[in-house]
Every structure is written in C-alpha cells, then in structure tokens.
XYZ file of C-alpha atoms in Angstrom:
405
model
C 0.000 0.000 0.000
C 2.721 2.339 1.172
C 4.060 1.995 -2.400
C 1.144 2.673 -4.064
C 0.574 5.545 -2.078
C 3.905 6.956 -3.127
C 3.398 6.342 -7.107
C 0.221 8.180 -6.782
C 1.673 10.861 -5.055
C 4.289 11.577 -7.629
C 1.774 10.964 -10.292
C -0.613 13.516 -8.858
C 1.943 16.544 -7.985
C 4.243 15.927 -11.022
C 0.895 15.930 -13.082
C 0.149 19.404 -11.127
C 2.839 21.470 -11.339
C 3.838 20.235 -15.233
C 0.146 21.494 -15.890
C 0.786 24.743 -14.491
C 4.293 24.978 -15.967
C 2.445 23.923 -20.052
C -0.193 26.647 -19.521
C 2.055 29.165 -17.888
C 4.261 28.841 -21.448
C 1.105 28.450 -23.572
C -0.187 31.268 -22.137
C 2.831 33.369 -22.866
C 2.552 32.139 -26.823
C -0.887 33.261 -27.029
C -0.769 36.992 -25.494
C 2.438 37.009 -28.304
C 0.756 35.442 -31.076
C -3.173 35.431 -30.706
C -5.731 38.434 -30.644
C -7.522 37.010 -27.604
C -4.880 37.116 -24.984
C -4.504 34.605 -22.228
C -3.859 36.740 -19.501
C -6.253 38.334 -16.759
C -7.281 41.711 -17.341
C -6.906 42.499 -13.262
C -3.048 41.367 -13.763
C -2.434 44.198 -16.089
C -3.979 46.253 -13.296
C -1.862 44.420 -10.380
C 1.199 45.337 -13.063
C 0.580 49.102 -13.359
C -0.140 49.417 -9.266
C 3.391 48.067 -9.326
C 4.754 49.973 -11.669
C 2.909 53.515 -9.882
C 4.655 51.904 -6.313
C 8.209 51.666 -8.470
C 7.528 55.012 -9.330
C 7.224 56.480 -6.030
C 3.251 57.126 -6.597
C 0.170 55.535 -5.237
C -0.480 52.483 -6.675
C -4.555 53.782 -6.713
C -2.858 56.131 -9.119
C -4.386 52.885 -11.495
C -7.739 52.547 -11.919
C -10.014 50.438 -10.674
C -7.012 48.971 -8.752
C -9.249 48.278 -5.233
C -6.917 46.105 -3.587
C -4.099 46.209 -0.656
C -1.197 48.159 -1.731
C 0.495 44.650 -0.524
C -0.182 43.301 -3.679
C 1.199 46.001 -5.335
C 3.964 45.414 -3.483
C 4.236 41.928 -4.453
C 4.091 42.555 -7.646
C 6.930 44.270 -8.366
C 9.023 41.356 -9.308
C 7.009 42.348 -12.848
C 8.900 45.663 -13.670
C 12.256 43.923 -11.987
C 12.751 40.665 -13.032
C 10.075 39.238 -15.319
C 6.460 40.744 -16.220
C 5.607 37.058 -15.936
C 6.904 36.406 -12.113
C 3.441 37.510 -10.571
C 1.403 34.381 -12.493
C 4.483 32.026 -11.404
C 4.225 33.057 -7.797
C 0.311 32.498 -7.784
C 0.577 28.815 -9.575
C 3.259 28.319 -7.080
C 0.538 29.037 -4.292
C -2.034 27.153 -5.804
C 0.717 24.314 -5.698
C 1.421 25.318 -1.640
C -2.683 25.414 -1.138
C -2.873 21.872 -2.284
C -0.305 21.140 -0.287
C -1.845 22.440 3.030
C -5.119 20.180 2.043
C -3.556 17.204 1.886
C -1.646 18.075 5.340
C -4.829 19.200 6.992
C -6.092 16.116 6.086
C -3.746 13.572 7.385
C -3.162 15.621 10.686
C -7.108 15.082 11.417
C -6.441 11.355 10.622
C -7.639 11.313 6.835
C -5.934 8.001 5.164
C -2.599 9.253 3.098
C -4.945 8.179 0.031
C -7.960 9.750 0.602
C -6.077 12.546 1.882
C -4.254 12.564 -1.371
C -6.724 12.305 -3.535
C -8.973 14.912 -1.894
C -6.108 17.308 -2.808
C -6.294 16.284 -6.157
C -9.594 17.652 -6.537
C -7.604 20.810 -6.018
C -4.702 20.364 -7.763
C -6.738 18.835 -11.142
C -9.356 21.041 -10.827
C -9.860 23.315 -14.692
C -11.053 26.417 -12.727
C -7.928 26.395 -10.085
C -5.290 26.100 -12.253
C -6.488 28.173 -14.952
C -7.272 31.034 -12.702
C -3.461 31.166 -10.873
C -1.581 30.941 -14.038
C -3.584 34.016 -16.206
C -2.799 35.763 -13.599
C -5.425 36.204 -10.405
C -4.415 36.730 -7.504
C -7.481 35.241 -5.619
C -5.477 32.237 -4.624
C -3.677 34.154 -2.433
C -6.526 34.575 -0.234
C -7.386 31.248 -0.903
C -3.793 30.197 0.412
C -4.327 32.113 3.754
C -7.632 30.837 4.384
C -6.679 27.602 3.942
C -3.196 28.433 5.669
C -5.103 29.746 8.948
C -7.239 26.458 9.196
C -3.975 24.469 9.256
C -1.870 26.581 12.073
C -5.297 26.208 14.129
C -6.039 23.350 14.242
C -2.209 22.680 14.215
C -2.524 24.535 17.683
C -0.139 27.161 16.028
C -2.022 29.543 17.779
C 0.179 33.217 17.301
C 0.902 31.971 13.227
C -2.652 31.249 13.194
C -4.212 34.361 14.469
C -1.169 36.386 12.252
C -2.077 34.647 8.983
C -6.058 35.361 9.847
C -4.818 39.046 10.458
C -3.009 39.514 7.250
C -6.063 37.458 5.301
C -8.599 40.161 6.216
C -6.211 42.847 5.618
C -5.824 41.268 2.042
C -9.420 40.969 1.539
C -12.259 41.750 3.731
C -13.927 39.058 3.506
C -12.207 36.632 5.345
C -13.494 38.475 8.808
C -16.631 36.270 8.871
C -14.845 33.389 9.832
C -14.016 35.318 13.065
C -16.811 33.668 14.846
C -15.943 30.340 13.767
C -12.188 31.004 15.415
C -13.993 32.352 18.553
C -16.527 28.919 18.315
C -13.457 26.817 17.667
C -11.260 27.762 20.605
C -12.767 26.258 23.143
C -12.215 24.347 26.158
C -11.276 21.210 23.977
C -9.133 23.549 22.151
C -7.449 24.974 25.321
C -7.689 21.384 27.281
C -8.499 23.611 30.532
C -12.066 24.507 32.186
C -14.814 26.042 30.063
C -14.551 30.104 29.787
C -16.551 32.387 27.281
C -12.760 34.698 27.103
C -10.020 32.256 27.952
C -6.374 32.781 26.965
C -7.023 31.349 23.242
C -9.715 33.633 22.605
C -8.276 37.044 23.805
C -4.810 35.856 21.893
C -6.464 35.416 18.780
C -7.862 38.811 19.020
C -5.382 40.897 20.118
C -2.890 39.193 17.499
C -5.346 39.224 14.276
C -6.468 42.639 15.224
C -3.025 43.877 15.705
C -1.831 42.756 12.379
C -4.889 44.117 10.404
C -4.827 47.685 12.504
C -0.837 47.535 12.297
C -1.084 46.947 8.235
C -4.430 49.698 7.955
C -2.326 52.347 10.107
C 0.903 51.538 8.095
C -0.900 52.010 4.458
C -3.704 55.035 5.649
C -0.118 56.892 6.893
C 1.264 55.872 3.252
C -1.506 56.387 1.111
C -4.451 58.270 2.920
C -7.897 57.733 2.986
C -8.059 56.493 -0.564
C -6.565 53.591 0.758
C -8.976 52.460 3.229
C -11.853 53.683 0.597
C -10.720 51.648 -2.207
C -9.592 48.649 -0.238
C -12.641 48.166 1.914
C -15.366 51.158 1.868
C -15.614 50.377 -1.806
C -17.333 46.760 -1.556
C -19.494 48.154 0.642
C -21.309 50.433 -2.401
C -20.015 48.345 -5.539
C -22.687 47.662 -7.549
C -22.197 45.668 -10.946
C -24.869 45.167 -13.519
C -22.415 43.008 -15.485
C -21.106 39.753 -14.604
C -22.881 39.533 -11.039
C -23.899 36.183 -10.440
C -26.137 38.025 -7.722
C -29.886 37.327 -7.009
C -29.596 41.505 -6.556
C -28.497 41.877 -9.564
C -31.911 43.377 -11.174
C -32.035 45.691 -8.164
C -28.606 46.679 -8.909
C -29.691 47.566 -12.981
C -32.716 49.516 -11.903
C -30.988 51.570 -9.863
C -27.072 51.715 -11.888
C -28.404 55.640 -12.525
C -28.711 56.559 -9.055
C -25.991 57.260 -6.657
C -25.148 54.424 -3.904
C -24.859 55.163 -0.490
C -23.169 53.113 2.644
C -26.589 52.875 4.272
C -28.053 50.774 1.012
C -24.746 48.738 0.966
C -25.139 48.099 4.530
C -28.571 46.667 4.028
C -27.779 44.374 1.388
C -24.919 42.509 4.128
C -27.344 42.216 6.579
C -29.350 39.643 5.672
C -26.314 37.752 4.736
C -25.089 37.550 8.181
C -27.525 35.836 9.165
C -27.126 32.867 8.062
C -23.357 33.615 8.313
C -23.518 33.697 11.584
C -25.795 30.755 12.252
C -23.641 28.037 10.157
C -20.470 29.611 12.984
C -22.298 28.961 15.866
C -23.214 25.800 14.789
C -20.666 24.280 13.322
C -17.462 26.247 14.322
C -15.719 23.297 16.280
C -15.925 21.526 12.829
C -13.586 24.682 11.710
C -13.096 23.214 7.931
C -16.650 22.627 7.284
C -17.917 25.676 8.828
C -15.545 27.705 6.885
C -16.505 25.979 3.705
C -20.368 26.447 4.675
C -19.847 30.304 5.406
C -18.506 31.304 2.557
C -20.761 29.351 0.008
C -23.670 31.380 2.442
C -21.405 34.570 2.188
C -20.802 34.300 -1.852
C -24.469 33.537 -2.173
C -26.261 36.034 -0.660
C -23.591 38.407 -1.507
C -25.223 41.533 -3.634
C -21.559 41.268 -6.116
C -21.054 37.714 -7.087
C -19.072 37.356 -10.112
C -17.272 33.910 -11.151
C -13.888 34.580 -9.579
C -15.869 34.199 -6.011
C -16.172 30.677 -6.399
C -12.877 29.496 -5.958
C -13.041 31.081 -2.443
C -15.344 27.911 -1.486
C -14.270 25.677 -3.761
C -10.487 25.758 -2.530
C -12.258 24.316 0.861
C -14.403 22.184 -1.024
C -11.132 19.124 -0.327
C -11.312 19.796 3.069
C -14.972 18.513 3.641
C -14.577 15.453 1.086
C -13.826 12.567 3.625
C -16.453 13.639 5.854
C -19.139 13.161 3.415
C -21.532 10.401 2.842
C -22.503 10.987 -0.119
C -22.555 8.680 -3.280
C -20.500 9.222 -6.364
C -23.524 8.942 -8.252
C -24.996 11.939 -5.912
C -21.439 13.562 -5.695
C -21.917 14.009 -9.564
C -25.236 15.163 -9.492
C -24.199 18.017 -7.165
C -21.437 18.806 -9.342
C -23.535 18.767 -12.195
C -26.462 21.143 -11.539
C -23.974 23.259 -10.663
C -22.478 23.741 -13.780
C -25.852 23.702 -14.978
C -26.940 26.386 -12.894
C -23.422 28.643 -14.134
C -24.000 27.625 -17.764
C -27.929 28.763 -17.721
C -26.754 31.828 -16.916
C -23.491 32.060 -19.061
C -26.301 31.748 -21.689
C -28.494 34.557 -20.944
C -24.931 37.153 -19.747
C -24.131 36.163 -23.375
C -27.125 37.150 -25.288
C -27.247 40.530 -23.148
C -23.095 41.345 -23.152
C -22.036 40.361 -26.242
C -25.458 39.938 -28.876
C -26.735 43.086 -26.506
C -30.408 41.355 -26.476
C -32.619 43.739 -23.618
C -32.832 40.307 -21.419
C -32.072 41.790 -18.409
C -34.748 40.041 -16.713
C -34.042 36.622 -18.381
C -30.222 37.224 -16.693
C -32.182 38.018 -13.227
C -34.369 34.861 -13.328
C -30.998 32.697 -14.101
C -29.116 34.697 -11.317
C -32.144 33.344 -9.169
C -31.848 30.018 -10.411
C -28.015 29.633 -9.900
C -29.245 30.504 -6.608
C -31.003 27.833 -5.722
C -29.294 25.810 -6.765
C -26.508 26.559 -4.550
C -28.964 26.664 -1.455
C -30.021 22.888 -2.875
C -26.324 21.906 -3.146
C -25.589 22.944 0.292
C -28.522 21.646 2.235
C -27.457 18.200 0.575
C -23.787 19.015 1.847
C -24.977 19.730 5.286
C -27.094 16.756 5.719
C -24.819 14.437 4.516
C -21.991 15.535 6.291
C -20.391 13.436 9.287
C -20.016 16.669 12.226
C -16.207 15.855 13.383
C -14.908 18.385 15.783
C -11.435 19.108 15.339
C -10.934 17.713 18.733
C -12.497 15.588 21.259
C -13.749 16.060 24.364
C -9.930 15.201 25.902
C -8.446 17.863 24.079
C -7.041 15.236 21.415
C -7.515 15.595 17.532
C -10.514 13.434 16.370
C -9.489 10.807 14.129
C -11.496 9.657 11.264
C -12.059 6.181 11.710
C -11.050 3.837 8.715
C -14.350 2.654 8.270
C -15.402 5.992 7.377
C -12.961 6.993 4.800
C-alpha cells in the first residue's frame, strides 16, 4: 500500500505542477501570437499598481485597482525581473494550497490516500489552475484561508491568528470566519475549564487585530484615505450590472443611474449575516466545514457575485470530502447542476453582453436560479456531512475512523 501511495503521489503533484508549468508557457505564446490574450485583465492592473509603487506614486494612481497596496507590493518582481513572475508566484501558491489540504487532512487522521486524492480535486481542478496561471491573484486569499485552518487546528495559535490578520487585511472578507475562530477555541481547544474569554480567545484577538490595525495604520499613513476607501469602503457600495452572479443583480440595474450610499450597501450585508452567523455557531468546532459552509452562504447572498468568487469555497471544497456520505452517483449530481446552474446563466450574460439582447430580466431569473441551486447543493452538503470536531472532548484531535474513509 505504502508503495502505491507513493506512485500516486508523484503521479498527482508531477501531473500538477507540469500542468501549471504547459499553460504558464502556452499562455505566454498566445498573449504574443493570438488576438484574444490569455492573460487576466486584473493582472495588467496588479502590473501598473506596481509599476505607480516603483515610481514612487500611489499604486490607486491605477484605476479600478481596489486592492491592498500589498499586492502592489508583491508585484513588483514584474517591472524587476520578469512581467511574468506575478502568475508564477500564484501557480506556485495554488501548488502550496494543495499542499496544506492534503496536510490538513492527514493531521485530522484522513488516510494518506484519501487525503491525497482529496487534494487532487484541487490540484486537477480546470477552474484552479487556470485562474493562478492568467494571472489572479485570488489564490492568495485562498492560500491564507486555507493556511489559517492548518496553524489552528495545528494549535499554532500566534501563526494562526497572524495569517487570519493579514487574510482580512488582504481581503475583507475573510473576517466572517471570526466567529468560527472564537466557536473553535474552546475548552477542547485549550484542554483547561470552560470560559466564554479564555487565553485562546483574547490571543487570537489581540494578534489578528493587531496585524490588520498595524497593516491599515501603516498604508492610511502611506496612502491616505483612498486607501482604506478603495480597499474596503468600496465593496461596501459596488454595484455591478455586469457579470454579477447576484440574485440583486436586477435591483442593482434599476438603480445603476442613481448614486449608492453606505446605508443601502449596509442593508444588502445584513441579511447575509444571518445565516453567516448561524452556520459559525453551529458548526465552528468543525472549523473546515464551517468555513466551507460560510462562505458558500457569504458568496451567495452576496449583492456582487461574479465567477472569480467561487474558488473562495471551492479551494475548501477538499477539506470537507472525507467527511461526506454521499454517493459518487450523488457527488456528480451536485457537481452537475452546478455547472448547470453557471451555464444557464453564461447563456443569458451572453445574449445581453455580447449579442446586446434587452434580457435583463431573463439574466435576473438565471441569477435566481443559480441561486437555488446553490442553497439545494448545500442543504445536501450539510445533511450528509459526518459533524467531526477538530478535537475531542480530551483535548485530542478526532481521528477519522477507517471505516469511514
């Protein structure tokens, strides 16, 4: 077995990274050779935030660049080394993401197979790799998400609460799993008495919050209120009436002539948060799955949802695979109507953006249908999922029994 193990393990990773390293080069020959180009319009953006920073000028000197000057700052291997090294480094930590699966995994006593193979889903999976090497830099948040589940429940507690710091600086979104965190580090997490603010709790706090307040003082002294407008304020009045996945979407056409305010933005999150904040209370001490559940709530009810939101839940979709009892045959239904569900409306976005057909309404009904189907999908996740708690009642890391893997 131990041998088959290992053949499958070089057969999976060496597959993954020469995929990366064929498209990375293919992509390069068609942005040279082809009209359509390969790479990411919001890498040419990350490129000239750079290029602003190299300058000695604000990278929101760029338009539409709403993102962490950090990134900017990342990125300026582009301008000194090769305009290429930004799409490396993010296939790289697609690579490192798949990685930290398979490790979560085994430490919560997955098999070394299934463990394996439930990274593969990651690692083989068309939308992952294609997004990382044209050039997004959403699996960077993806990484630290996934990269803050491990040091927890690792018991890394100060690189866990630092790498959840520096993930909501990055993007705001990640904040919503704070309640998980606070759920999760409990009394079988601390392997003392039961308190409501022990040791773990008030340490995760004061560390995340120091590295998000230490990085937001740092840039608002750098770069000024447009900063913290941009970065954050800005999601709170975006409103797209193109490519929004969004069951607000029609709302958000009706109104594109009138001027958004923080209030209307405001009410949009809030009923969001509900269920947000139900799926942490609930299921927090199963820190994987409620992550996973909270952000396919959070992307759902979101009033933006375009396509690059889904790899934020389906880079944790590994992470719940051994714990499920579902069928394949049920596994690919899932899968299947929700393609279905992105397709139907892929249909209708292209008759209105690119035949310009009025369907704005046919693109609303299809937003509403790709959203219930996702509400379907996840009720079947949650009731076929087998609760494990990180740890047991003893403090110790629950194992998943063979029989159930």
């Amino acid at each position: 077995m131990g041998d088959v193990i290992l053949w499958e393990r070089h057969a999976v990773w060496a597959g993954a990274v020469l995929v990366r390293v064929g498209i990375l080069i293919f992509g390069a020959w068609q942005d040279a050779h082809l009209e359509v180009p390969f790479t990411d319009v919001d890498y040419y953006v990350y490129a000239d935030a750079a290029r602003h920073v190299l300058n000695g000028e604000s990278p929101f000197m760029r338009h539409t660049y709403r993102y962490t000057p950090l990134l900017a700052y990342i990125m300026l291997p582009c301008h000194l080394v090769t305009f290429s090294f930004g799409k490396v480094l993010f296939a790289i930590m697609d690579l490192v993401l798949g990685a930290l699966i398979e490790r979560t995994l085994l430490f919560r006593g997955v098999s070394p197979r299934a463990a394996l193979w439930s990274a593969a889903t990651w690692l083989w999976n068309p939308m992952s790799f294609t997004v990382s090497t044209r050039g997004n830099a959403d699996v960077l948040i993806c990484t630290m998400v996934v990269a803050t589940i491990y040091l927890f429940v690792k018991r890394h507690l100060v690189l866990g609460s630092i790498m959840f710091g520096l993930a909501v600086h990055f993007k705001i979104y990640p904040l919503v799993y704070a309640a998980s965190l606070l759920i999760f580090l409990d009394e079988r997490y601390t392997r003392k008495g039961r308190s409501v603010l022990n040791r773990a709790r008030l340490g995760m706090f004061v560390i995340s919050a120091s590295v998000f307040l230490g990085l937001l003082g740092l840039f608002y002294w750098m770069y000024g209120w447009e900063f913290v407008y941009e970065t954050y304020l800005y999601h709170f009045v975006r409103r797209d009436n193109r490519h929004n996945f969004s069951p607000y979407f029609y709302a958000l056409y009706l109104g594109f002539a009138y001027p958004s305010s923080m209030f209307s933005g405001l009410m949009a999150f809030l009923p969001q948060m509900l269920p947000v904040a139900v799926a942490a209370y609930c299921l927090g001490r199963d820190l994987p799955f409620a992550f996973f559940v909270q952000t396919v709530l959070f992307v759902a009810f979101n009033k933006v949802s375009t396509a690059q939101y889904f790899i934020w839940y389906w880079s944790l979709v590994p992470l719940v695979l051994p714990y499920s009892r579902a069928s394949w045959k049920r596994g690919l239904f899932l899968v299947a109507a929700w393609f279905a569900g992105e397709l139907h409306w892929l249909y209708w976005a292209f008759q209105l953006e690119m035949v310009a057909r009025p369907v704005f309404t046919m693109v609303w009904l299809a937003c509403l249908a790709f959203f219930a189907v996702n509400c379907m999908i996840l009720m079947n996740i949650i009731q076929l999922h087998r609760h494990t708690p990180c740890f047991d009642t003893s403090g110790n890391v629950a194992q998943l029994t063979p029989s159930k893997q």
